[in-house]
CSV table of C-alpha atoms and ligand atoms in Angstrom, one decimal:
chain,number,residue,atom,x,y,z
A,1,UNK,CA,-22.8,-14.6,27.1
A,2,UNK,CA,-25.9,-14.3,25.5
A,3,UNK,CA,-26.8,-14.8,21.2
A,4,UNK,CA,-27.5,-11.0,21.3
A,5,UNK,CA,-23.9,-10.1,22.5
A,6,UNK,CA,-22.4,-12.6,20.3
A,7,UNK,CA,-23.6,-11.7,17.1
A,8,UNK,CA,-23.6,-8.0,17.7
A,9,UNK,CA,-21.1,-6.5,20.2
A,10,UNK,CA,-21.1,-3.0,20.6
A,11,UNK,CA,-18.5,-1.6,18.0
A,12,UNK,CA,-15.3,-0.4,20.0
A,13,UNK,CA,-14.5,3.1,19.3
A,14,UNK,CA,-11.9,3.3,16.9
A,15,UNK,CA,-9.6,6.1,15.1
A,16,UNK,CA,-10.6,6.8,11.4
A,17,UNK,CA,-7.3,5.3,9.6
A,18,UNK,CA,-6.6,7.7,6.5
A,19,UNK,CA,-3.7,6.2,4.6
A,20,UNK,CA,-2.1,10.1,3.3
A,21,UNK,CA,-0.2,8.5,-0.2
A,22,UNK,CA,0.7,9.7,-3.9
A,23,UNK,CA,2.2,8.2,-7.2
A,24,UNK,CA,5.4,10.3,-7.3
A,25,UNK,CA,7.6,11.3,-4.5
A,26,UNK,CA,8.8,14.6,-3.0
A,27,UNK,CA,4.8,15.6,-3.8
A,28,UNK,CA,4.1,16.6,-0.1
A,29,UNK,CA,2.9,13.7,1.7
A,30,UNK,CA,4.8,14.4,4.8
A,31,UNK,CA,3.8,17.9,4.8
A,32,UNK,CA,0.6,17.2,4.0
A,33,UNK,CA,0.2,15.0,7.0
A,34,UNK,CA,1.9,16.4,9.6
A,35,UNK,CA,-0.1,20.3,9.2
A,36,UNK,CA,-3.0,18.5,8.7
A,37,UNK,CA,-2.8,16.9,12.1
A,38,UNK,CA,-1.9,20.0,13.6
A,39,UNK,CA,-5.3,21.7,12.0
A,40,UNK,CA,-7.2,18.3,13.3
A,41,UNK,CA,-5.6,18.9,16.5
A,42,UNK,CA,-6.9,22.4,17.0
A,43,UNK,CA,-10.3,21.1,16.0
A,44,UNK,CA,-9.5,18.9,19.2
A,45,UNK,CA,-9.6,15.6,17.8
A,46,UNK,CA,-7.1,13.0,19.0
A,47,UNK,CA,-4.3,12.4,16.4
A,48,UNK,CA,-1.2,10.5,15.5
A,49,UNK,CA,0.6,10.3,12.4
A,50,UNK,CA,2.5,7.5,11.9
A,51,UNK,CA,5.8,7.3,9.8
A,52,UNK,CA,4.8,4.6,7.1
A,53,UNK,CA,7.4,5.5,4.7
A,54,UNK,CA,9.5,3.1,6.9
A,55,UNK,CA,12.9,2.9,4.6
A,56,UNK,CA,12.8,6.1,3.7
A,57,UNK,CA,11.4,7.9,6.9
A,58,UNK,CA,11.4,11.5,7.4
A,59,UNK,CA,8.6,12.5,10.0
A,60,UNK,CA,11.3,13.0,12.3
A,61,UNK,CA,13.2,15.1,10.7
A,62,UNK,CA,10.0,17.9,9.8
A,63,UNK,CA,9.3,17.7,12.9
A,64,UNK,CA,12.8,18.5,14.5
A,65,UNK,CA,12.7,15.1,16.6
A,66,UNK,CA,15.4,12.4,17.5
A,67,UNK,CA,13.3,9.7,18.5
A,68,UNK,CA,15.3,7.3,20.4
A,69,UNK,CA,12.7,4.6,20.0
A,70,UNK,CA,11.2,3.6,16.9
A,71,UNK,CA,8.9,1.8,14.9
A,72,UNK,CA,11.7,-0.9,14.8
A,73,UNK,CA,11.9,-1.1,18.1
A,74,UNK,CA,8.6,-2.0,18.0
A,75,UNK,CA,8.3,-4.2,15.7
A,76,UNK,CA,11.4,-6.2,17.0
A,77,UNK,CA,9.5,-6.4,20.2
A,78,UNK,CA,12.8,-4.3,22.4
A,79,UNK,CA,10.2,-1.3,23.2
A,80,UNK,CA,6.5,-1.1,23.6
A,81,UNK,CA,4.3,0.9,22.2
A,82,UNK,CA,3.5,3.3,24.8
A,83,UNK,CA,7.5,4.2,24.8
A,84,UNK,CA,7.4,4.7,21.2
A,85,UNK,CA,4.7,7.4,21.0
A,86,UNK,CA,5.7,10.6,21.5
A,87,UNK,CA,4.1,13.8,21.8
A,88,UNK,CA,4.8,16.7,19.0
A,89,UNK,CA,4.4,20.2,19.6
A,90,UNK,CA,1.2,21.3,17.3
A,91,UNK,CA,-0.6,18.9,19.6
A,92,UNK,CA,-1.1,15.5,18.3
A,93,UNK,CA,1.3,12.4,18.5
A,94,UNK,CA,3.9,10.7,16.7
A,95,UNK,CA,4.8,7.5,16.1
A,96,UNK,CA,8.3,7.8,13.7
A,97,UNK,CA,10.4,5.3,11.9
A,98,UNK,CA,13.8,4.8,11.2
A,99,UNK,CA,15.6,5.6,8.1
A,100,UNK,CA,18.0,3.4,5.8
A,101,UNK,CA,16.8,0.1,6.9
A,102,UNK,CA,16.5,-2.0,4.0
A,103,UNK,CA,14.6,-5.0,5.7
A,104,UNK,CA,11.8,-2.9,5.1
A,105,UNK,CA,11.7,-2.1,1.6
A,106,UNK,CA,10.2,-5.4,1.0
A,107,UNK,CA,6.8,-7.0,2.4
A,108,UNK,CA,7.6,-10.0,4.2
A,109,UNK,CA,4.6,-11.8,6.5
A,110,UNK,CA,6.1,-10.6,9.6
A,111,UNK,CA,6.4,-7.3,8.5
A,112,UNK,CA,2.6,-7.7,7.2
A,113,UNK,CA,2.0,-8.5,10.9
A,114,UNK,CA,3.7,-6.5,12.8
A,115,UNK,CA,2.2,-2.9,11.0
A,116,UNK,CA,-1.6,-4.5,11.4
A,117,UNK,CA,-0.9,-5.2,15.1
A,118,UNK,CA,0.0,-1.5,15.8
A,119,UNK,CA,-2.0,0.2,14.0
A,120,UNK,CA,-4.6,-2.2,15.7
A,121,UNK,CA,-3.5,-1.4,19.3
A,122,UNK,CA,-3.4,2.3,18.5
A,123,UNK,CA,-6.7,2.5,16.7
A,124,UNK,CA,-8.6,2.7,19.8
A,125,UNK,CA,-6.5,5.3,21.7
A,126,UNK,CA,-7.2,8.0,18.8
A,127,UNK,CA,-9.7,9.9,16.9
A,128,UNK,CA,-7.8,9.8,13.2
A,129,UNK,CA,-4.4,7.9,12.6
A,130,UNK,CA,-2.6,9.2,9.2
A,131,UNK,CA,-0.5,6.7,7.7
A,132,UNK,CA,2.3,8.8,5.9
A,133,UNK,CA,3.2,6.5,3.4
A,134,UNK,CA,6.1,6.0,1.0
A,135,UNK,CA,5.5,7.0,-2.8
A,136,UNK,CA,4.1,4.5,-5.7
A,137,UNK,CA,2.9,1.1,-5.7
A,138,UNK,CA,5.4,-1.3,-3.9
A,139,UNK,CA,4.0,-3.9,-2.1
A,140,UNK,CA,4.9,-2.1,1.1
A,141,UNK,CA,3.0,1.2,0.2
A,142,UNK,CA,0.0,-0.7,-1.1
A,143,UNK,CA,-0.1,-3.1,2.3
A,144,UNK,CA,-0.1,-0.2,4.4
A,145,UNK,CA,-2.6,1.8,2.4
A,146,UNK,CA,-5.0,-1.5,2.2
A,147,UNK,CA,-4.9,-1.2,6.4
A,148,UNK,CA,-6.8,2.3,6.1
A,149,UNK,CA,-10.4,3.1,5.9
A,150,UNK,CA,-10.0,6.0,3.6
A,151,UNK,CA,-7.3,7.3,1.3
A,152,UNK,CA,-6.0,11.0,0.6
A,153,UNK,CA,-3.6,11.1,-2.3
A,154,UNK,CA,-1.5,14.2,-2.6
A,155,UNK,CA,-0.7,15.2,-6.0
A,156,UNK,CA,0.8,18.4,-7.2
A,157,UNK,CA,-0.3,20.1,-10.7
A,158,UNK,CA,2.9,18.5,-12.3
A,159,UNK,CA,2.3,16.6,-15.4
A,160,UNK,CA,4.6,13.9,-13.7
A,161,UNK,CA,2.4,13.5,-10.9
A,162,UNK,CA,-0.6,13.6,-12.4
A,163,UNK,CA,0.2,10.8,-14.3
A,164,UNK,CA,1.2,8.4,-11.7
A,165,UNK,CA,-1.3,9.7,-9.0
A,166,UNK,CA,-3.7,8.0,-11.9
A,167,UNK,CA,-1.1,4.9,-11.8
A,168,UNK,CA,-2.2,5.0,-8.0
A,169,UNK,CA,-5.7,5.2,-8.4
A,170,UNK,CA,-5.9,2.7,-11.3
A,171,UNK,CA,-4.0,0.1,-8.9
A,172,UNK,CA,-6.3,1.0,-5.9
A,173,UNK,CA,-9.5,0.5,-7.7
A,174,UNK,CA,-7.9,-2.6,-9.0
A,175,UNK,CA,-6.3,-4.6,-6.1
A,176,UNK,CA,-8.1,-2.7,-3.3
A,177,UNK,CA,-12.0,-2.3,-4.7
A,178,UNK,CA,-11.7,1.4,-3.7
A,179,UNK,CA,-14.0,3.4,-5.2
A,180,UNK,CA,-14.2,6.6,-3.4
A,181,UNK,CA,-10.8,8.7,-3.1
A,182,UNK,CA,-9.8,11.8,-1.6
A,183,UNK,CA,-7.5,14.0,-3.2
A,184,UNK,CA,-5.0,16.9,-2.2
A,185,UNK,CA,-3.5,19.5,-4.9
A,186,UNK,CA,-0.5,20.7,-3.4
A,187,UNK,CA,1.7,23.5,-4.3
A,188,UNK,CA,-0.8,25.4,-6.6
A,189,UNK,CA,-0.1,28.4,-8.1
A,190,UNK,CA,-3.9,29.7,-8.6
A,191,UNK,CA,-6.4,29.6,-6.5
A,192,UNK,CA,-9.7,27.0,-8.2
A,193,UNK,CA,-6.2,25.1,-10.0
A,194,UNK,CA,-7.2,22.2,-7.4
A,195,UNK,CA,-11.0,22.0,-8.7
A,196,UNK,CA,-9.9,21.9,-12.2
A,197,UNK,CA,-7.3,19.3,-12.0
A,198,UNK,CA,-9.5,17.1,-9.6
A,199,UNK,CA,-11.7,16.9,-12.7
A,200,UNK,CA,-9.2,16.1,-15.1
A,201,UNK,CA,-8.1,13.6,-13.2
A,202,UNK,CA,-11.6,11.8,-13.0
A,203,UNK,CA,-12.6,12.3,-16.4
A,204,UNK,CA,-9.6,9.9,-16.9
A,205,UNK,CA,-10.4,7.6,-14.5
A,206,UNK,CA,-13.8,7.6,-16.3
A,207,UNK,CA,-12.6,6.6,-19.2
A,208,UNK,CA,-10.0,4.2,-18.5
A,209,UNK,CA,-10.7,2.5,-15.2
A,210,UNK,CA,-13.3,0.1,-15.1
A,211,UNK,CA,-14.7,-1.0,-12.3
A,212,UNK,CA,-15.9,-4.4,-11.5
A,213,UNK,CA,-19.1,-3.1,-10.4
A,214,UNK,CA,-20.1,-0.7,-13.4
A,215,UNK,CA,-22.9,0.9,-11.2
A,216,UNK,CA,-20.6,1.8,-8.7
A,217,UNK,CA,-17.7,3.9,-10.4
A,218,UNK,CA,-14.4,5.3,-8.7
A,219,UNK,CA,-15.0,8.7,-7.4
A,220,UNK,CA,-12.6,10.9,-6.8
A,221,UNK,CA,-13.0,13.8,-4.4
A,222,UNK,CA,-11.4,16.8,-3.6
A,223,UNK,CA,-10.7,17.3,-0.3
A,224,UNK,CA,-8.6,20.3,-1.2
A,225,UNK,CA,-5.9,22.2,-2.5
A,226,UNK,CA,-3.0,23.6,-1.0
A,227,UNK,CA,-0.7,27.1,-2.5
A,228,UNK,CA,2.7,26.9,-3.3
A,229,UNK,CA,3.7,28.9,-0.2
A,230,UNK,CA,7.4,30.8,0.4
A,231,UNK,CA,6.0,30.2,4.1
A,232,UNK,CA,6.9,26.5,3.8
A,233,UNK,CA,10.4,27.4,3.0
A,234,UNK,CA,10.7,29.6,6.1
A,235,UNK,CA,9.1,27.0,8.3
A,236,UNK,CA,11.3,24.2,7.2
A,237,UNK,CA,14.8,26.1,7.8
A,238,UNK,CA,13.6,26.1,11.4
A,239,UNK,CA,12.6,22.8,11.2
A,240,UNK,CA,9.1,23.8,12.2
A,241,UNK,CA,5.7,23.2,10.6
A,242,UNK,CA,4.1,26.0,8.7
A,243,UNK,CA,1.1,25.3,10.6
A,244,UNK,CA,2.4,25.9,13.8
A,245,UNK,CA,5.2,28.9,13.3
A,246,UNK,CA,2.7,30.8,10.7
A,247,UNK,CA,-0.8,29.8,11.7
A,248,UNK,CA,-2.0,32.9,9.1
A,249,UNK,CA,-0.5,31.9,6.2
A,250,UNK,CA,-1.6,30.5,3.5
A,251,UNK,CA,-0.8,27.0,3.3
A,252,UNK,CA,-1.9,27.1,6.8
A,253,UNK,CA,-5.0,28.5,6.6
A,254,UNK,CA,-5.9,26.1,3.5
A,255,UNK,CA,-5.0,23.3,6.2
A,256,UNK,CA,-8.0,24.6,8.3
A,257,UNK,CA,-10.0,24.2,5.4
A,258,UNK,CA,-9.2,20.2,4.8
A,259,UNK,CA,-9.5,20.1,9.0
A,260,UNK,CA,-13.0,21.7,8.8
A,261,UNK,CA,-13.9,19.0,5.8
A,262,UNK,CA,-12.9,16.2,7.8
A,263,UNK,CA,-14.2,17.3,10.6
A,264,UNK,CA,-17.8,17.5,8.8
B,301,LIG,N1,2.6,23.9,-0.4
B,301,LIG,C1,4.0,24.0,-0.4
B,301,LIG,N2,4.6,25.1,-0.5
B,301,LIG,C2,6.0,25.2,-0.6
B,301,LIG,N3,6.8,24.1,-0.5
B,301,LIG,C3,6.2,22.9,-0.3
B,301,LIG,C4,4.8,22.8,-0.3
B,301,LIG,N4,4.5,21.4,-0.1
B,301,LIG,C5,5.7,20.8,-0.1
B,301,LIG,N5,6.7,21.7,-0.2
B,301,LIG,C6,8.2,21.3,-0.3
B,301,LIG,O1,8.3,20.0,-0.8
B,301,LIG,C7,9.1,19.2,0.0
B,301,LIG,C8,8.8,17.8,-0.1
B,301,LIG,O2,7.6,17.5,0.7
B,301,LIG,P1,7.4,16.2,1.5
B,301,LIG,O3,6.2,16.3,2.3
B,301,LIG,O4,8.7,15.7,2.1
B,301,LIG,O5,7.1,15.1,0.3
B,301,LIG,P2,6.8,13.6,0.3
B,301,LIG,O6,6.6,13.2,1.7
B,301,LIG,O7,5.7,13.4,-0.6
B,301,LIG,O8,8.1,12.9,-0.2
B,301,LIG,C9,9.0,19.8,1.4
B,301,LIG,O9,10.2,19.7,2.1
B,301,LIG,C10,8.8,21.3,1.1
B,301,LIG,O10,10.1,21.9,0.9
B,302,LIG,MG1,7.5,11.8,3.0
């Protein structure tokens, strides 16, 4: 092999990671990720979302799916990979978890391993891999969010969120060195809400998070905001996605927006 190749080998195509997190639970994370891979999907990028939220896992169940293979079965090395991918209408792929195990609840070096292997082997096979992730700052949530190459976290207008979506971005410009972070405003009432609380959110940041590098301070961006939509409701009695069963409303449209974003 030659120096040349050895020092610089050409860079193997590789998904954009995007870890999709929040302080508080029950925000829209799962939502969030799922019609936003349907929108990416119709921009025909390659997509899988993988359930992150591996004690608690729920992909499965928004997307009306009984996986009989797992995450777990991955990680126990009883299934490949290739088996435990599977296909979801909306046109992007899955790869789920199950729920109730309490082995992983806690990061444990094998568990460390076992996530940065798959998400490893998958990487090349894709455009964009979301992470859904669990809620807060466990050491589970924060591993799994340290694997990505960006972070979206989804936040609703609730005072209760707002304040530990900031507990979330104080710990990932801590631990992490992040300094540029996407943000989601679900459920809002008005449209412009999202732009407004974006900013109140980074004039807190400003004040109280200091980063190591004070030339290089923690952005936040919006990547956008999402209504409150009684479409949701519909779609999820059907177990369906919003973005799929009502591609005109709005929830669904303002996923097109974050798609077109992305997308650049
Ligand atoms: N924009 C929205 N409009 C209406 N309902 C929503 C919206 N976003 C989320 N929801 C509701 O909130 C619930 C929780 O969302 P979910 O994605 O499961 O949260 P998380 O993954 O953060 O725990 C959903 O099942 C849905 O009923
Ligand atoms: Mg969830």
């Amino acid at each position: 092999m030659s120096g040349a190749d050895a020092t610089n080998p050409k860079p193997a195509r590789r998904a954009t990671v995007m870890a999709v997190t929040s302080g508080k639970g029950g925000v829209g994370k799962t939502f969030v990720s799922a019609n936003l891979a349907v929108a990416l999907a119709r921009r025909g990028e390659r997509v899988l979302v993988l359930d992150a939220d591996l004690g608690l896992a729920n992909l499965d169940v928004v997307l009306n799916l009984f996986p009989k293979i797992t995450l777990h079965d991955v990680f126990t090395g009883k299934h490949t990979l290739d088996e435990a991918i599977v296909a979801v209408p909306g046109g992007f792929s899955a790869l789920l978890a199950g729920s109730g195990m309490v082995e992983y609840s806690r990061m444990t070096p094998e568990l460390r391993e076992r996530l940065t292997q798959v998400i490893d082997e998958v990487a090349p096979r894709f455009d964009r891999i979301l992470l859904d992730t669990g809620a807060g700052i466990s050491d589970v949530v924060l591993y799994t969010v340290s694997l990505a190459d960006e972070v979206v976290i989804v936040a609703t207008p609730e005072p209760t969120s707002l304040t530990d979506a900031y507990a979330t971005i104080k710990v990932l410009a801590a631990q992490q060195n992040r300094r540029s972070l996407r943000v989601v405003i679900n459920q809002v009432l008005r449209a412009g809400e999202g732009r407004v609380i974006r900013g109140q959110l980074q004039a807190v940041v400003d004040r109280f998070v200091t980063p190591l590098d004070p030339e290089s301070p923690v952005k936040l961006e919006l990547l956008g905001e999402i209504p409150s939509d009684p479409a949701v409701r519909e779609a999820i009695k059907r177990r369906q996605l919003v973005s799929t069963v009502s591609p005109g409303a709005p929830s669904a449209q303002a996923f097109g927006m974050l798609a077109g974003k992305l997308c650049g």
